PDB file of C-alpha atoms in Angstrom:
ATOM      1  CA  MET A   1       2.267 -61.810   8.506  1.00 74.00           C
ATOM      2  CA  MET A   2       2.847 -58.337   7.077  1.00 73.00           C
ATOM      3  CA  LYS A   3       2.850 -55.414   9.524  1.00 79.00           C
ATOM      4  CA  THR A   4       2.880 -52.579   7.014  1.00 82.00           C
ATOM      5  CA  THR A   5       0.067 -50.665   5.356  1.00 80.00           C
ATOM      6  CA  ALA A   6      -0.152 -51.017   1.594  1.00 79.00           C
ATOM      7  CA  SER A   7       0.208 -47.589  -0.007  1.00 86.00           C
ATOM      8  CA  LEU A   8      -1.168 -46.953  -3.474  1.00 88.00           C
ATOM      9  CA  LYS A   9       1.227 -45.595  -6.090  1.00 91.00           C
ATOM     10  CA  PRO A  10      -0.014 -43.020  -8.649  1.00 90.00           C
ATOM     11  CA  ALA A  11       0.887 -45.372 -11.512  1.00 92.00           C
ATOM     12  CA  ASP A  12      -1.276 -48.164 -10.047  1.00 90.00           C
ATOM     13  CA  VAL A  13      -4.493 -46.128  -9.957  1.00 92.00           C
ATOM     14  CA  GLU A  14      -7.257 -47.125 -12.364  1.00 93.00           C
ATOM     15  CA  LYS A  15      -9.752 -44.278 -12.697  1.00 94.00           C
ATOM     16  CA  LYS A  16     -13.360 -44.871 -13.696  1.00 96.00           C
ATOM     17  CA  TRP A  17     -15.864 -42.427 -15.159  1.00 97.00           C
ATOM     18  CA  ILE A  18     -19.250 -42.102 -13.471  1.00 97.00           C
ATOM     19  CA  VAL A  19     -22.374 -40.138 -14.432  1.00 97.00           C
ATOM     20  CA  ILE A  20     -24.802 -38.763 -11.857  1.00 97.00           C
ATOM     21  CA  ASP A  21     -28.184 -37.234 -12.674  1.00 96.00           C
ATOM     22  CA  ALA A  22     -28.708 -34.304 -10.278  1.00 96.00           C
ATOM     23  CA  GLU A  23     -32.377 -33.719 -11.071  1.00 95.00           C
ATOM     24  CA  ASN A  24     -34.286 -33.125  -7.791  1.00 95.00           C
ATOM     25  CA  ALA A  25     -31.202 -34.175  -5.770  1.00 96.00           C
ATOM     26  CA  VAL A  26     -30.482 -32.480  -2.432  1.00 97.00           C
ATOM     27  CA  VAL A  27     -27.376 -30.298  -2.864  1.00 96.00           C
ATOM     28  CA  GLY A  28     -25.507 -31.207   0.324  1.00 96.00           C
ATOM     29  CA  ARG A  29     -26.026 -34.949   0.009  1.00 97.00           C
ATOM     30  CA  LEU A  30     -25.038 -34.922  -3.654  1.00 97.00           C
ATOM     31  CA  ALA A  31     -21.941 -32.782  -3.012  1.00 98.00           C
ATOM     32  CA  SER A  32     -20.850 -35.111  -0.219  1.00 97.00           C
ATOM     33  CA  PHE A  33     -21.211 -38.150  -2.484  1.00 98.00           C
ATOM     34  CA  ILE A  34     -19.294 -36.455  -5.322  1.00 98.00           C
ATOM     35  CA  ALA A  35     -16.483 -35.300  -3.006  1.00 97.00           C
ATOM     36  CA  MET A  36     -16.086 -38.847  -1.697  1.00 97.00           C
ATOM     37  CA  ARG A  37     -15.828 -40.234  -5.242  1.00 97.00           C
ATOM     38  CA  LEU A  38     -13.374 -37.496  -6.333  1.00 97.00           C
ATOM     39  CA  ARG A  39     -11.066 -38.214  -3.382  1.00 96.00           C
ATOM     40  CA  GLY A  40     -11.303 -41.996  -3.821  1.00 95.00           C
ATOM     41  CA  LYS A  41     -12.557 -42.715  -0.308  1.00 95.00           C
ATOM     42  CA  HIS A  42     -14.965 -45.333  -1.651  1.00 95.00           C
ATOM     43  CA  ARG A  43     -12.000 -47.559  -2.555  1.00 92.00           C
ATOM     44  CA  PRO A  44     -10.541 -50.169  -0.194  1.00 90.00           C
ATOM     45  CA  ASP A  45      -7.012 -49.120  -1.213  1.00 89.00           C
ATOM     46  CA  TYR A  46      -7.566 -45.388  -0.526  1.00 92.00           C
ATOM     47  CA  THR A  47      -4.366 -43.431   0.049  1.00 92.00           C
ATOM     48  CA  PRO A  48      -4.743 -39.824   1.300  1.00 92.00           C
ATOM     49  CA  HIS A  49      -1.774 -38.316  -0.574  1.00 93.00           C
ATOM     50  CA  VAL A  50      -2.516 -39.979  -3.952  1.00 93.00           C
ATOM     51  CA  ASP A  51      -5.168 -38.929  -6.462  1.00 95.00           C
ATOM     52  CA  CYS A  52      -7.067 -42.221  -6.573  1.00 94.00           C
ATOM     53  CA  GLY A  53     -10.584 -40.871  -7.189  1.00 95.00           C
ATOM     54  CA  ASP A  54     -12.839 -41.207 -10.198  1.00 96.00           C
ATOM     55  CA  PHE A  55     -13.887 -38.778 -12.908  1.00 97.00           C
ATOM     56  CA  VAL A  56     -17.401 -37.528 -12.114  1.00 97.00           C
ATOM     57  CA  VAL A  57     -19.851 -36.152 -14.697  1.00 98.00           C
ATOM     58  CA  VAL A  58     -22.972 -34.437 -13.327  1.00 97.00           C
ATOM     59  CA  ILE A  59     -25.946 -33.727 -15.598  1.00 97.00           C
ATOM     60  CA  ASN A  60     -29.031 -31.563 -14.903  1.00 96.00           C
ATOM     61  CA  ALA A  61     -27.109 -29.524 -12.308  1.00 96.00           C
ATOM     62  CA  ASP A  62     -29.539 -26.611 -12.603  1.00 95.00           C
ATOM     63  CA  LYS A  63     -32.373 -28.801 -11.249  1.00 95.00           C
ATOM     64  CA  VAL A  64     -30.894 -29.454  -7.782  1.00 96.00           C
ATOM     65  CA  LYS A  65     -33.020 -28.847  -4.682  1.00 95.00           C
ATOM     66  CA  PHE A  66     -32.465 -27.421  -1.217  1.00 96.00           C
ATOM     67  CA  THR A  67     -34.221 -28.589   1.935  1.00 95.00           C
ATOM     68  CA  GLY A  68     -36.063 -26.250   4.278  1.00 94.00           C
ATOM     69  CA  LYS A  69     -35.815 -22.519   3.559  1.00 95.00           C
ATOM     70  CA  LYS A  70     -32.227 -22.644   2.276  1.00 95.00           C
ATOM     71  CA  LEU A  71     -33.281 -21.574  -1.219  1.00 94.00           C
ATOM     72  CA  THR A  72     -34.198 -18.113   0.052  1.00 95.00           C
ATOM     73  CA  ASP A  73     -32.154 -17.902   3.271  1.00 97.00           C
ATOM     74  CA  LYS A  74     -28.769 -19.341   2.248  1.00 96.00           C
ATOM     75  CA  ILE A  75     -26.415 -16.537   1.258  1.00 97.00           C
ATOM     76  CA  TYR A  76     -23.196 -16.935  -0.709  1.00 96.00           C
ATOM     77  CA  TYR A  77     -20.566 -14.279   0.040  1.00 96.00           C
ATOM     78  CA  TRP A  78     -17.458 -13.234  -1.889  1.00 95.00           C
ATOM     79  CA  HIS A  79     -15.090 -10.300  -1.779  1.00 97.00           C
ATOM     80  CA  THR A  80     -13.982  -8.237  -4.758  1.00 97.00           C
ATOM     81  CA  GLY A  81     -10.637  -7.351  -3.213  1.00 97.00           C
ATOM     82  CA  HIS A  82     -11.494  -3.669  -2.873  1.00 98.00           C
ATOM     83  CA  PRO A  83     -12.289  -1.943   0.444  1.00 98.00           C
ATOM     84  CA  GLY A  84     -15.924  -2.538   1.309  1.00 97.00           C
ATOM     85  CA  GLY A  85     -16.195  -5.019  -1.552  1.00 97.00           C
ATOM     86  CA  ILE A  86     -18.152  -7.763   0.196  1.00 97.00           C
ATOM     87  CA  LYS A  87     -20.869  -9.103  -2.091  1.00 97.00           C
ATOM     88  CA  GLU A  88     -23.708 -11.497  -1.421  1.00 97.00           C
ATOM     89  CA  ARG A  89     -26.270 -13.443  -3.389  1.00 97.00           C
ATOM     90  CA  THR A  90     -28.936 -15.942  -2.345  1.00 97.00           C
ATOM     91  CA  ALA A  91     -29.056 -19.503  -3.629  1.00 96.00           C
ATOM     92  CA  ASP A  92     -32.329 -18.714  -5.415  1.00 96.00           C
ATOM     93  CA  LYS A  93     -30.698 -15.967  -7.491  1.00 97.00           C
ATOM     94  CA  ILE A  94     -27.695 -18.122  -8.386  1.00 96.00           C
ATOM     95  CA  LEU A  95     -29.883 -21.036  -9.528  1.00 95.00           C
ATOM     96  CA  GLY A  96     -31.984 -18.652 -11.611  1.00 95.00           C
ATOM     97  CA  GLY A  97     -28.933 -16.855 -13.002  1.00 95.00           C
ATOM     98  CA  LYS A  98     -26.459 -17.421 -15.800  1.00 96.00           C
ATOM     99  CA  TYR A  99     -24.291 -20.088 -14.086  1.00 96.00           C
ATOM    100  CA  PRO A 100     -26.507 -22.290 -11.863  1.00 96.00           C
ATOM    101  CA  GLU A 101     -23.929 -25.101 -11.855  1.00 96.00           C
ATOM    102  CA  ARG A 102     -21.748 -23.029  -9.516  1.00 96.00           C
ATOM    103  CA  ILE A 103     -23.972 -23.980  -6.562  1.00 97.00           C
ATOM    104  CA  LEU A 104     -22.914 -27.615  -6.860  1.00 97.00           C
ATOM    105  CA  GLU A 105     -19.345 -26.767  -7.846  1.00 96.00           C
ATOM    106  CA  LYS A 106     -18.787 -24.615  -4.742  1.00 96.00           C
ATOM    107  CA  ALA A 107     -20.444 -27.196  -2.478  1.00 97.00           C
ATOM    108  CA  VAL A 108     -18.085 -29.926  -3.704  1.00 97.00           C
ATOM    109  CA  GLU A 109     -15.036 -27.633  -3.645  1.00 96.00           C
ATOM    110  CA  ARG A 110     -15.681 -26.741  -0.013  1.00 95.00           C
ATOM    111  CA  MET A 111     -15.868 -30.432   0.947  1.00 96.00           C
ATOM    112  CA  LEU A 112     -12.410 -31.205  -0.433  1.00 95.00           C
ATOM    113  CA  PRO A 113      -9.187 -30.451   1.493  1.00 93.00           C
ATOM    114  CA  LYS A 114      -8.510 -26.740   1.677  1.00 89.00           C
ATOM    115  CA  GLU A 115      -5.967 -24.993  -0.528  1.00 85.00           C
ATOM    116  CA  SER A 116      -3.934 -28.011  -1.574  1.00 92.00           C
ATOM    117  CA  PRO A 117      -2.523 -28.930  -4.980  1.00 95.00           C
ATOM    118  CA  LEU A 118      -4.147 -32.360  -4.656  1.00 95.00           C
ATOM    119  CA  ALA A 119      -7.607 -30.854  -4.092  1.00 95.00           C
ATOM    120  CA  ARG A 120      -7.176 -28.534  -7.090  1.00 95.00           C
ATOM    121  CA  LYS A 121      -6.217 -31.531  -9.238  1.00 96.00           C
ATOM    122  CA  GLN A 122      -9.197 -33.538  -7.985  1.00 96.00           C
ATOM    123  CA  MET A 123     -11.557 -30.652  -8.805  1.00 96.00           C
ATOM    124  CA  THR A 124     -10.432 -30.838 -12.440  1.00 97.00           C
ATOM    125  CA  HIS A 125     -11.940 -34.351 -12.557  1.00 97.00           C
ATOM    126  CA  LEU A 126     -15.432 -32.942 -11.986  1.00 98.00           C
ATOM    127  CA  ARG A 127     -17.542 -32.045 -15.023  1.00 97.00           C
ATOM    128  CA  ILE A 128     -20.884 -30.309 -14.426  1.00 97.00           C
ATOM    129  CA  TYR A 129     -23.529 -29.746 -17.111  1.00 97.00           C
ATOM    130  CA  ASN A 130     -26.941 -28.041 -16.914  1.00 96.00           C
ATOM    131  CA  VAL A 131     -28.443 -30.194 -19.657  1.00 93.00           C
ATOM    132  CA  GLY A 132     -29.296 -33.886 -19.675  1.00 92.00           C
ATOM    133  CA  GLU A 133     -26.496 -34.774 -22.095  1.00 94.00           C
ATOM    134  CA  HIS A 134     -22.709 -34.826 -21.836  1.00 95.00           C
ATOM    135  CA  PRO A 135     -19.857 -35.169 -24.358  1.00 96.00           C
ATOM    136  CA  HIS A 136     -18.039 -37.977 -22.477  1.00 95.00           C
ATOM    137  CA  GLN A 137     -19.676 -41.042 -24.050  1.00 95.00           C
ATOM    138  CA  ALA A 138     -16.313 -42.246 -25.400  1.00 95.00           C
ATOM    139  CA  GLN A 139     -15.092 -42.936 -21.852  1.00 95.00           C
ATOM    140  CA  ASN A 140     -17.969 -45.424 -21.277  1.00 96.00           C
ATOM    141  CA  PRO A 141     -19.088 -43.893 -17.979  1.00 96.00           C
ATOM    142  CA  GLU A 142     -20.962 -45.923 -15.405  1.00 96.00           C
ATOM    143  CA  VAL A 143     -24.366 -44.435 -14.533  1.00 96.00           C
ATOM    144  CA  ILE A 144     -24.975 -44.159 -10.788  1.00 96.00           C
ATOM    145  CA  ALA A 145     -28.602 -43.871  -9.668  1.00 95.00           C
ATOM    146  CA  PHE A 146     -28.026 -41.397  -6.811  1.00 95.00           C
ATOM    147  CA  ALA A 147     -31.760 -41.059  -6.141  1.00 93.00           C
ATOM    148  CA  ASP A 148     -32.098 -44.797  -5.469  1.00 94.00           C
ATOM    149  CA  LEU A 149     -29.293 -44.966  -2.881  1.00 94.00           C
ATOM    150  CA  ASN A 150     -31.402 -43.317  -0.162  1.00 93.00           C
ATOM    151  CA  SER A 151     -34.918 -41.903  -0.113  1.00 93.00           C
ATOM    152  CA  LYS A 152     -33.617 -38.670   1.491  1.00 93.00           C
ATOM    153  CA  ASN A 153     -31.367 -37.965  -1.514  1.00 93.00           C
ATOM    154  CA  VAL A 154     -34.241 -36.539  -3.556  1.00 93.00           C
ATOM    155  CA  ARG A 155     -36.838 -33.811  -2.974  1.00 89.00           C
ATOM    156  CA  SER A 156     -40.084 -33.766  -4.920  1.00 78.00           C
ATOM    157  CA  LYS A 157     -40.977 -30.094  -4.466  1.00 70.00           C
TER     158      LYS A 157
END
């Protein structure tokens, strides 16, 4: 009988590529699912200090949905670094702007461990595209039907 916990080594990790279609997906639920896959928490041999997550490709990121009144009421803040430089923008303006994929990117980033080299490395394994196509066909990614996992994962309006 072994009384030790098996710890995964970085050389033993086999990373997969997965594709998720974000069309009509609820932002928070999708970000939570992506963060779990990036960290590797879906694996039975998960090790917290090892990058054992998958590569995640998200398509149609500009077609994500919010529940309730978050589209108009949710405010994203940032600071320019200058005195009085606090800026704000609503989720509606970001989705209608030049870089709508940042909504999903920030949601996933804020669900990973804070300010750690491991979290920064895991964020590099996330690829987000606003169109329905991606240039990662050579990696033979597995398509995950996020909408079919739970009926609450998708919003129709």
